CSV table of C-alpha atoms and ligand atoms in Angstrom, one decimal:
chain,number,residue,atom,x,y,z
A,1,MET,CA,151.1,6.0,6.4
A,2,SER,CA,150.4,5.8,10.2
A,3,ILE,CA,148.9,2.7,11.7
A,4,TYR,CA,145.1,3.4,11.7
A,5,PRO,CA,144.9,4.7,8.1
A,6,PHE,CA,146.8,1.6,7.0
A,7,LEU,CA,144.6,-0.7,9.0
A,8,CYS,CA,141.5,1.1,7.7
A,9,GLU,CA,142.4,1.0,4.1
A,10,LYS,CA,144.0,-2.4,3.9
A,11,ILE,CA,141.9,-4.4,6.3
A,12,LEU,CA,138.8,-2.8,7.8
A,13,MET,CA,137.3,-1.2,4.7
A,14,PRO,CA,137.9,-4.3,2.5
A,15,ALA,CA,136.3,-6.4,5.3
A,16,ALA,CA,133.3,-4.0,5.3
A,17,ASP,CA,133.1,-4.5,1.5
A,18,ILE,CA,132.9,-8.2,1.9
A,19,ALA,CA,130.2,-7.9,4.6
A,20,THR,CA,128.1,-5.5,2.4
A,21,ARG,CA,128.9,-7.2,-0.9
A,22,ASN,CA,130.4,-4.1,-2.4
A,23,LYS,CA,133.6,-3.5,-4.3
A,24,THR,CA,134.5,0.0,-3.3
A,25,MET,CA,138.0,-0.7,-2.1
A,26,LYS,CA,138.8,-2.9,-5.2
A,27,CYS,CA,137.7,0.0,-7.4
A,28,TYR,CA,139.6,2.5,-5.2
A,29,ASP,CA,142.8,0.5,-5.7
A,30,PHE,CA,142.3,0.4,-9.4
A,31,TYR,CA,141.5,4.1,-9.7
A,32,LYS,CA,144.4,5.0,-7.5
A,33,GLN,CA,146.8,3.1,-9.8
A,34,SER,CA,145.3,3.9,-13.1
A,35,GLN,CA,145.4,7.7,-12.6
A,36,TRP,CA,149.1,7.5,-13.1
A,37,TRP,CA,148.9,5.6,-16.4
A,38,GLY,CA,150.0,7.4,-19.5
A,39,ARG,CA,147.3,9.1,-21.6
A,40,GLN,CA,147.5,6.4,-24.3
A,41,ASP,CA,146.8,3.6,-21.9
A,42,LEU,CA,143.9,5.5,-20.2
A,43,LYS,CA,142.4,6.1,-23.7
A,44,LYS,CA,142.7,2.4,-24.6
A,45,TYR,CA,141.0,1.4,-21.4
A,46,GLN,CA,138.2,4.0,-22.0
A,47,ASP,CA,137.6,2.7,-25.5
A,48,GLN,CA,137.3,-0.9,-24.3
A,49,ARG,CA,134.8,0.1,-21.6
A,50,LEU,CA,132.9,2.2,-24.2
A,51,LEU,CA,132.5,-0.6,-26.6
A,52,GLU,CA,131.1,-2.9,-23.9
A,53,THR,CA,128.8,-0.1,-22.6
A,54,ILE,CA,127.3,0.7,-26.0
A,55,GLN,CA,126.7,-2.9,-26.9
A,56,ILE,CA,124.9,-3.6,-23.6
A,57,ALA,CA,122.8,-0.4,-23.9
A,58,TYR,CA,121.8,-1.3,-27.5
A,59,ASN,CA,121.1,-4.9,-26.8
A,60,GLU,CA,119.4,-4.6,-23.5
A,61,VAL,CA,117.9,-1.1,-23.1
A,62,PRO,CA,114.9,-0.4,-25.5
A,63,PHE,CA,115.4,3.4,-25.2
A,64,TYR,CA,118.9,3.2,-26.7
A,65,LYS,CA,118.0,0.6,-29.3
A,66,GLU,CA,115.1,2.8,-30.6
A,67,LEU,CA,117.1,6.0,-30.4
A,68,TYR,CA,120.1,4.6,-32.4
A,69,ASP,CA,117.9,2.8,-34.9
A,70,GLU,CA,115.8,5.9,-35.5
A,71,SER,CA,118.9,8.0,-36.1
A,72,GLY,CA,120.4,5.4,-38.4
A,73,VAL,CA,123.5,4.7,-36.3
A,74,ASP,CA,125.3,1.4,-36.7
A,75,ILE,CA,126.9,0.9,-33.3
A,76,ARG,CA,129.6,-1.3,-34.9
A,77,ASN,CA,131.1,2.0,-36.0
A,78,ILE,CA,131.6,3.2,-32.4
A,79,THR,CA,134.9,1.8,-31.4
A,80,ARG,CA,136.6,4.8,-29.7
A,81,THR,CA,135.5,7.7,-27.6
A,82,GLU,CA,136.1,10.0,-30.6
A,83,ASP,CA,133.3,8.1,-32.3
A,84,LEU,CA,130.8,9.2,-29.7
A,85,THR,CA,129.9,12.2,-31.9
A,86,LEU,CA,128.1,9.8,-34.2
A,87,LEU,CA,125.6,9.1,-31.5
A,88,PRO,CA,122.6,11.3,-30.6
A,89,ILE,CA,122.8,13.4,-27.4
A,90,VAL,CA,120.5,12.2,-24.6
A,91,SER,CA,118.6,14.8,-22.6
A,92,LYS,CA,117.1,14.6,-19.1
A,93,ASP,CA,113.6,14.9,-20.6
A,94,GLN,CA,114.1,11.9,-22.9
A,95,LEU,CA,115.2,9.8,-20.0
A,96,ARG,CA,112.5,11.0,-17.7
A,97,ASN,CA,109.8,10.3,-20.3
A,98,ASN,CA,111.1,6.7,-20.8
A,99,TYR,CA,111.8,5.9,-17.1
A,100,PRO,CA,111.8,3.3,-15.9
A,101,ASP,CA,110.5,0.7,-18.3
A,102,LYS,CA,112.5,1.7,-21.4
A,103,CYS,CA,115.7,2.9,-20.0
A,104,VAL,CA,116.7,0.4,-17.3
A,105,ARG,CA,118.1,-3.1,-17.5
A,106,ASP,CA,118.7,-6.0,-15.1
A,107,SER,CA,122.5,-5.8,-14.5
A,108,GLY,CA,122.4,-8.7,-12.0
A,109,HIS,CA,123.2,-6.4,-9.1
A,110,SER,CA,120.9,-4.8,-6.5
A,111,TRP,CA,119.9,-1.3,-7.3
A,112,SER,CA,118.5,1.9,-5.8
A,113,GLU,CA,116.6,4.8,-7.2
A,114,PHE,CA,118.0,8.3,-6.7
A,115,CYS,CA,116.2,11.5,-7.2
A,116,THR,CA,118.2,14.4,-8.3
A,117,SER,CA,117.5,17.9,-9.4
A,118,GLY,CA,121.0,18.0,-10.8
A,119,SER,CA,122.3,21.1,-12.5
A,120,SER,CA,119.2,21.9,-14.5
A,121,GLY,CA,116.9,22.2,-11.5
A,122,SER,CA,114.6,19.7,-12.9
A,123,PRO,CA,113.7,16.7,-10.7
A,124,PHE,CA,114.7,13.5,-12.3
A,125,ALA,CA,115.0,9.8,-11.2
A,126,VAL,CA,117.9,7.5,-12.0
A,127,ARG,CA,118.5,3.9,-11.2
A,128,VAL,CA,122.0,3.0,-9.9
A,129,ASP,CA,123.1,-0.5,-9.2
A,130,SER,CA,125.5,-1.5,-6.4
A,131,ASN,CA,128.4,-2.0,-8.8
A,132,THR,CA,128.1,1.6,-10.1
A,133,MET,CA,127.8,2.8,-6.5
A,134,SER,CA,131.0,1.0,-5.6
A,135,GLN,CA,132.8,2.9,-8.4
A,136,ALA,CA,131.3,6.2,-7.4
A,137,ARG,CA,132.2,5.7,-3.7
A,138,ALA,CA,135.7,4.7,-4.7
A,139,LEU,CA,136.1,8.0,-6.6
A,140,MET,CA,134.7,10.0,-3.7
A,141,LEU,CA,137.6,8.5,-1.7
A,142,LEU,CA,140.0,9.3,-4.5
A,143,ARG,CA,138.9,12.9,-4.8
A,144,ALA,CA,139.3,13.4,-1.1
A,145,ASN,CA,142.7,11.8,-1.4
A,146,TYR,CA,143.7,14.7,-3.7
A,147,SER,CA,143.6,17.0,-0.6
A,148,GLY,CA,146.2,14.9,1.2
A,149,TRP,CA,143.6,13.1,3.2
A,150,GLU,CA,144.0,9.3,3.7
A,151,ILE,CA,141.3,6.8,4.5
A,152,GLY,CA,141.3,6.6,8.3
A,153,ASN,CA,142.1,10.3,8.9
A,154,PRO,CA,139.3,11.9,10.9
A,155,PHE,CA,137.2,14.4,9.0
A,156,LEU,CA,134.0,16.5,9.3
A,157,GLN,CA,131.5,16.2,6.4
A,158,THR,CA,128.5,18.4,5.8
A,159,GLY,CA,125.6,16.6,4.2
A,160,MET,CA,121.9,16.8,3.5
A,161,THR,CA,120.5,13.8,5.3
A,162,LEU,CA,121.4,12.7,8.8
A,163,HIS,CA,119.4,9.5,8.4
A,164,ARG,CA,122.4,7.2,8.1
A,165,GLY,CA,121.4,3.5,8.1
A,166,ILE,CA,123.3,1.0,10.2
A,167,VAL,CA,125.7,0.1,7.5
A,168,LYS,CA,126.6,3.8,6.9
A,169,LYS,CA,126.9,4.3,10.6
A,170,VAL,CA,129.4,1.5,10.9
A,171,LYS,CA,131.4,2.9,7.9
A,172,ASP,CA,131.3,6.4,9.4
A,173,LEU,CA,132.8,4.9,12.6
A,174,LEU,CA,135.5,3.1,10.7
A,175,MET,CA,136.2,6.2,8.6
A,176,ARG,CA,136.2,8.5,11.6
A,177,VAL,CA,133.8,10.9,9.9
A,178,GLU,CA,131.7,13.4,11.9
A,179,TYR,CA,128.7,13.7,9.6
A,180,VAL,CA,126.8,17.0,10.2
A,181,SER,CA,123.8,18.7,8.5
A,182,ALA,CA,124.2,21.4,5.9
A,183,PHE,CA,120.5,22.2,6.3
A,184,ASN,CA,121.1,24.3,9.4
A,185,LEU,CA,124.1,26.7,9.2
A,186,SER,CA,123.1,29.2,11.9
A,187,ASP,CA,125.8,30.7,14.0
A,188,ARG,CA,125.0,28.3,16.9
A,189,ILE,CA,125.2,25.2,14.7
A,190,LEU,CA,128.4,26.4,13.0
A,191,ASP,CA,130.0,27.0,16.4
A,192,ASN,CA,129.2,23.4,17.3
A,193,TYR,CA,130.9,22.2,14.2
A,194,LEU,CA,134.0,24.3,15.0
A,195,GLN,CA,134.0,22.9,18.5
A,196,LEU,CA,133.8,19.4,17.1
A,197,ILE,CA,136.8,20.1,14.9
A,198,GLU,CA,138.8,21.3,18.0
A,199,ASP,CA,137.6,18.5,20.3
A,200,LYS,CA,138.2,15.6,17.8
A,201,ARG,CA,141.4,17.2,16.4
A,202,ILE,CA,140.0,17.1,12.9
A,203,ASN,CA,142.3,18.2,10.1
A,204,TYR,CA,140.0,17.8,7.1
A,205,VAL,CA,136.6,19.2,6.3
A,206,MET,CA,134.5,18.1,3.2
A,207,GLY,CA,131.2,19.2,1.9
A,208,TYR,CA,129.2,21.6,-0.3
A,209,ALA,CA,131.3,24.7,-1.2
A,210,GLY,CA,128.6,27.0,0.2
A,211,SER,CA,128.6,25.2,3.6
A,212,LEU,CA,132.5,25.4,3.8
A,213,PHE,CA,132.3,29.1,3.0
A,214,CYS,CA,129.7,29.7,5.8
A,215,LEU,CA,131.9,27.7,8.2
A,216,ALA,CA,135.0,29.7,7.3
A,217,GLU,CA,133.1,33.0,7.7
A,218,ARG,CA,131.9,32.0,11.2
A,219,ALA,CA,135.4,30.7,12.1
A,220,GLU,CA,136.9,34.1,11.2
A,221,GLN,CA,134.3,35.9,13.3
A,222,LYS,CA,135.1,33.6,16.3
A,223,GLY,CA,138.8,34.0,15.9
A,224,PHE,CA,139.2,30.2,15.2
A,225,ASN,CA,142.8,29.7,14.5
A,226,ARG,CA,143.4,25.9,14.2
A,227,GLU,CA,145.5,25.1,11.2
A,228,MET,CA,143.7,22.5,9.0
A,229,LYS,CA,145.4,20.2,6.5
A,230,GLY,CA,142.8,20.2,3.7
A,231,LEU,CA,139.3,20.9,2.6
A,232,VAL,CA,137.3,19.2,-0.2
A,233,SER,CA,134.4,20.9,-1.8
A,234,TRP,CA,131.7,19.8,-4.1
A,235,GLY,CA,128.2,20.6,-5.2
A,236,ASP,CA,127.9,24.3,-5.8
A,237,ASN,CA,130.4,26.7,-7.4
A,238,LEU,CA,133.5,27.3,-5.4
A,239,TYR,CA,133.7,31.0,-6.1
A,240,LYS,CA,137.1,32.7,-6.0
A,241,HIS,CA,136.0,34.7,-2.9
A,242,TYR,CA,134.9,31.4,-1.2
A,243,ARG,CA,138.3,29.9,-1.9
A,244,THR,CA,140.2,32.9,-0.7
A,245,LYS,CA,138.3,33.1,2.5
A,246,ILE,CA,138.4,29.4,3.3
A,247,GLU,CA,142.1,29.1,2.6
A,248,LYS,CA,142.9,32.2,4.6
A,249,VAL,CA,140.9,31.1,7.6
A,250,PHE,CA,141.9,27.5,7.7
A,251,HIS,CA,145.5,27.9,6.5
A,252,CYS,CA,145.3,25.2,3.8
A,253,GLY,CA,144.2,24.6,0.3
A,254,VAL,CA,140.7,23.7,-1.0
A,255,THR,CA,140.4,20.7,-3.4
A,256,ASP,CA,137.4,21.4,-5.5
A,257,THR,CA,135.6,18.4,-7.1
A,258,TYR,CA,132.9,17.8,-9.7
A,259,GLY,CA,130.3,15.1,-9.7
A,260,CYS,CA,126.7,14.7,-10.4
A,261,GLY,CA,123.8,13.1,-8.5
A,262,GLU,CA,123.3,10.6,-11.3
A,263,GLY,CA,125.9,8.3,-9.9
A,264,ILE,CA,128.9,9.7,-11.8
A,265,GLN,CA,132.0,11.2,-10.2
A,266,ILE,CA,133.6,13.3,-12.8
A,267,ALA,CA,136.7,15.2,-11.8
A,268,ALA,CA,138.8,16.7,-9.0
A,269,GLN,CA,141.6,19.2,-8.6
A,270,CYS,CA,144.9,17.7,-7.9
A,271,GLY,CA,146.2,20.5,-5.7
A,272,MET,CA,149.1,21.5,-8.0
A,273,ASN,CA,146.9,23.7,-10.2
A,274,ASP,CA,143.6,25.5,-9.2
A,275,ASN,CA,142.6,25.6,-12.9
A,276,ALA,CA,143.0,21.9,-13.6
A,277,TYR,CA,140.3,19.3,-12.7
A,278,HIS,CA,141.5,15.8,-13.6
A,279,ILE,CA,138.7,13.9,-15.3
A,280,PHE,CA,138.2,10.4,-13.9
A,281,MET,CA,138.8,8.8,-17.3
A,282,PRO,CA,138.4,5.1,-16.4
A,283,HIS,CA,134.9,5.9,-15.1
A,284,VAL,CA,133.6,8.6,-17.5
A,285,ALA,CA,134.1,9.9,-21.0
A,286,LEU,CA,133.5,13.6,-21.0
A,287,GLU,CA,132.8,15.7,-24.1
A,288,ILE,CA,132.4,19.4,-24.5
A,289,VAL,CA,130.1,20.4,-27.4
A,290,ASP,CA,128.5,23.5,-28.7
A,291,ASP,CA,124.7,24.1,-28.8
A,292,ASP,CA,124.4,22.1,-32.1
A,293,GLY,CA,126.2,19.1,-30.5
A,294,PHE,CA,129.5,19.5,-32.3
A,295,PRO,CA,132.8,19.2,-30.3
A,296,VAL,CA,134.4,22.5,-29.4
A,297,LYS,CA,138.2,23.0,-29.4
A,298,SER,CA,140.1,22.4,-26.1
A,299,GLY,CA,140.0,25.5,-24.0
A,300,GLU,CA,136.6,26.6,-25.4
A,301,LEU,CA,133.4,26.8,-23.4
A,302,GLY,CA,130.6,24.3,-24.2
A,303,ASN,CA,128.0,21.9,-22.8
A,304,VAL,CA,129.2,19.0,-20.8
A,305,LEU,CA,128.2,15.5,-22.1
A,306,LEU,CA,128.9,12.5,-20.0
A,307,THR,CA,129.1,8.8,-20.9
A,308,ARG,CA,129.5,6.6,-17.8
A,309,LEU,CA,131.8,3.8,-18.9
A,310,ASP,CA,129.8,1.1,-17.1
A,311,ALA,CA,126.3,0.3,-18.4
A,312,GLY,CA,125.0,-0.4,-14.9
A,313,ALA,CA,121.2,-0.5,-14.3
A,314,MET,CA,120.6,2.6,-16.4
A,315,PRO,CA,123.2,3.4,-19.0
A,316,LEU,CA,124.0,7.1,-19.5
A,317,ILE,CA,125.5,7.7,-22.9
A,318,ARG,CA,126.2,11.3,-24.3
A,319,TYR,CA,124.0,12.5,-21.4
A,320,LYS,CA,123.6,16.2,-21.3
A,321,VAL,CA,124.0,16.9,-17.6
A,322,GLY,CA,123.3,20.6,-17.8
A,323,ASP,CA,126.7,22.0,-16.9
A,324,ILE,CA,129.0,24.2,-18.9
A,325,GLY,CA,132.7,23.6,-18.9
A,326,ARG,CA,135.9,23.7,-20.9
A,327,LYS,CA,138.6,21.1,-21.4
A,328,SER,CA,142.2,22.1,-20.7
A,329,SER,CA,144.4,22.3,-23.7
A,330,ALA,CA,147.4,21.3,-21.5
A,331,GLU,CA,148.4,17.7,-22.2
A,332,THR,CA,150.1,17.1,-18.9
A,333,CYS,CA,150.0,18.3,-15.3
A,334,CYS,CA,153.0,18.8,-13.1
A,335,CYS,CA,151.5,16.2,-10.6
A,336,GLY,CA,152.2,13.5,-13.2
A,337,ARG,CA,148.7,12.1,-13.5
A,338,GLY,CA,147.8,11.0,-17.0
A,339,LEU,CA,144.1,12.0,-16.6
A,340,GLU,CA,142.7,14.6,-19.0
A,341,MET,CA,141.8,17.9,-17.4
A,342,LEU,CA,138.9,20.4,-17.3
A,343,THR,CA,139.9,24.0,-16.6
A,344,LYS,CA,136.7,25.0,-15.0
A,345,ILE,CA,133.1,24.0,-14.5
A,346,GLU,CA,130.4,26.6,-14.7
A,347,GLY,CA,126.7,26.4,-14.5
A,348,ARG,CA,126.5,25.9,-10.8
A,349,ASP,CA,126.4,29.6,-9.9
A,350,THR,CA,124.5,30.2,-6.7
A,351,ASP,CA,124.0,32.5,-3.8
A,352,VAL,CA,123.1,31.8,-0.1
A,353,VAL,CA,119.7,32.7,1.3
A,354,LEU,CA,119.7,34.3,4.8
A,355,THR,CA,116.8,33.7,7.1
A,356,PRO,CA,115.3,35.9,9.8
A,357,ASN,CA,116.6,33.7,12.6
A,358,GLY,CA,120.1,33.6,11.2
A,359,ASN,CA,120.1,30.3,9.2
A,360,ARG,CA,121.9,30.2,5.9
A,361,LEU,CA,120.3,28.2,3.1
A,362,ILE,CA,122.8,27.0,0.5
A,363,VAL,CA,121.6,25.7,-2.9
A,364,HIS,CA,121.6,22.1,-1.7
A,365,PHE,CA,119.1,23.0,0.9
A,366,PHE,CA,116.7,23.7,-1.9
A,367,THR,CA,117.8,21.0,-4.4
A,368,GLY,CA,117.6,18.5,-1.4
A,369,ILE,CA,113.9,19.4,-1.1
A,370,PHE,CA,112.9,20.0,-4.7
A,371,GLU,CA,114.3,16.7,-6.0
A,372,TYR,CA,111.4,14.9,-4.3
A,373,TYR,CA,108.8,17.0,-6.0
A,374,GLN,CA,108.4,15.3,-9.4
A,375,SER,CA,105.5,17.7,-10.2
A,376,ILE,CA,107.9,20.6,-10.4
A,377,ASP,CA,109.8,21.0,-13.6
A,378,THR,CA,112.2,23.8,-12.7
A,379,PHE,CA,112.6,26.2,-9.8
A,380,ARG,CA,114.5,29.4,-8.9
A,381,ILE,CA,114.8,31.1,-5.5
A,382,ILE,CA,115.1,34.9,-5.3
A,383,GLN,CA,115.8,36.8,-2.2
A,384,ASP,CA,115.0,40.5,-2.4
A,385,LYS,CA,114.9,41.3,1.3
A,386,LEU,CA,115.9,39.6,4.5
A,387,GLY,CA,113.1,37.5,5.9
A,388,GLU,CA,111.4,36.7,2.6
A,389,ILE,CA,112.0,34.6,-0.5
A,390,THR,CA,110.2,34.2,-3.8
A,391,VAL,CA,110.1,30.6,-5.1
A,392,GLN,CA,109.6,30.7,-8.9
A,393,ILE,CA,108.2,27.4,-10.1
A,394,VAL,CA,107.6,25.9,-13.5
A,395,PRO,CA,104.9,23.4,-12.6
A,396,ARG,CA,104.1,20.2,-14.4
A,397,SER,CA,100.4,19.2,-15.1
A,398,ASN,CA,100.0,17.2,-11.9
A,399,PHE,CA,101.0,20.1,-9.6
A,400,ASN,CA,98.2,21.3,-7.3
A,401,SER,CA,97.6,23.6,-4.3
A,402,GLU,CA,98.2,20.8,-1.8
A,403,ILE,CA,101.7,20.4,-3.1
A,404,SER,CA,102.3,24.1,-2.8
A,405,GLU,CA,101.3,24.0,0.9
A,406,ARG,CA,103.5,20.9,1.5
A,407,LEU,CA,106.5,22.6,-0.2
A,408,ILE,CA,106.1,25.8,1.8
A,409,LYS,CA,105.8,23.8,5.0
A,410,GLU,CA,108.9,21.8,4.3
A,411,ILE,CA,111.0,24.8,3.5
A,412,LYS,CA,109.9,26.5,6.7
A,413,ASN,CA,110.3,23.3,8.9
A,414,LYS,CA,113.8,22.7,7.6
A,415,GLY,CA,115.0,26.2,7.1
A,416,ASP,CA,113.3,28.8,9.3
A,417,SER,CA,109.7,28.9,10.4
A,418,ASP,CA,109.8,32.8,10.3
A,419,LEU,CA,110.8,32.9,6.6
A,420,GLN,CA,108.1,34.3,4.4
A,421,ILE,CA,107.8,32.3,1.2
A,422,ASN,CA,106.0,33.5,-1.9
A,423,LEU,CA,105.3,31.1,-4.7
A,424,GLU,CA,105.3,32.5,-8.2
A,425,PHE,CA,104.3,30.2,-11.1
A,426,VAL,CA,106.0,30.9,-14.3
A,427,GLU,CA,106.1,29.3,-17.8
A,428,GLU,CA,109.9,29.2,-17.9
A,429,ILE,CA,113.0,30.3,-16.1
A,430,PRO,CA,115.4,31.8,-18.6
A,431,LEU,CA,119.0,30.8,-18.5
A,432,GLU,CA,121.6,33.4,-17.7
A,433,LYS,CA,124.3,34.2,-20.0
A,434,SER,CA,126.4,31.3,-21.3
A,435,ASN,CA,123.4,29.0,-20.6
A,436,LYS,CA,124.1,29.1,-16.9
A,437,ARG,CA,121.3,28.5,-14.5
A,438,ARG,CA,121.3,30.3,-11.2
A,439,PHE,CA,119.1,28.5,-8.8
A,440,VAL,CA,119.5,30.8,-5.9
A,441,VAL,CA,119.7,34.5,-6.6
A,442,SER,CA,120.3,36.9,-3.7
A,443,LYS,CA,119.7,40.6,-4.3
A,444,LEU,CA,120.6,41.5,-0.7
A,445,ALA,CA,123.5,43.9,-0.3
A,446,LYS,CA,126.6,41.9,0.4
A,447,GLY,CA,127.2,43.8,3.6
A,448,ILE,CA,124.2,42.2,5.3
A,449,GLU,CA,125.8,38.8,5.2
A,450,THR,CA,128.6,39.8,7.5
A,451,THR,CA,126.4,41.6,10.0
A,452,LEU,CA,124.4,38.6,10.9
B,1,ZN,ZN1,147.5,17.4,-11.6
């Protein structure tokens, strides 16, 4: 470890934690160590955390008490993660209907509310306390660590909001992150990002898979030939052709990761095996179940259920996040980590919308907007021709024409003022095969993408 990363990890970041009353680095140290524990020890730790989480949820959160009482569950029978199957599955709709009064608790920590459209495309609010945030941030550091990146190494990150408060700005400075927008991915902006990478001698790039792909495509067109050390992707699906292009252009591997906007970091690839995503077991218990809620065998495709092993301000227990995945049947990975593995996460399939002025709108462009529209149940974007999109909306009862206008205006302002937007109201948006939801569907010929 060279001097600055050492200083940053051991002194500056812990000092920042003290100043902001967070425990990110304490959690990071723990996750960094515990990932190497044997499977038995990890399981034992999970079971302890589960016991505590269920008890708190039952005793302090009316939603869980009512749910478990109604379904006749005696929570004393839940002592191991295998017992989770005795508990009912919790849907986004159930939580939404009971939020906030019945599904939150006072954890003794400060909290924030996050809106997410998550994987189901349905806006949804969750309350996350500072303790849970510390855990999630620590795991964001750990997932980046899997690419070879160390705290203190400069990196470029694409994100959805550039409004970084003073605390985040100080942390950005310490972490040497160049935080750039993924809202605008036109050629001119992508050229600026590539220039920034050159000028600041940046070796790592992190962000939404779609934005990394757009950056790689532009880098190839420009003949960018700087060798990078690692890229970390999240958010939308890292398609095989995305990975191939990014790895070829930047001459390094891509570490794909899996998390959700509900304050849970779930898994990351270790770099030894593209098909293995290590599940962050001390933080989350992950189940894969069939449509009737029964566990499927390792290696079989099913619905992802998450139990965050920390009650926090809003416990999430057997929470159906809306993704489809399969657990790996392999017991061990050649990297030596004891963490269980997922082979693949599906359900985040998406395309990129191209606008008349050359902007590229990735799925997070849309989810970043729609998550603040609580009057919209689900949405889908369809692009049939360049310059035009159809936004399919399943409205809730409080939707009105004023909201339609505001939505169109926001997409135009943030994306491209020349983009024609047609709203289409529908009763439901059918899932694609294997229960996948595709938020952004482009029917443009693939050739158009490269001619822009
Ligand atoms: Zn591994």
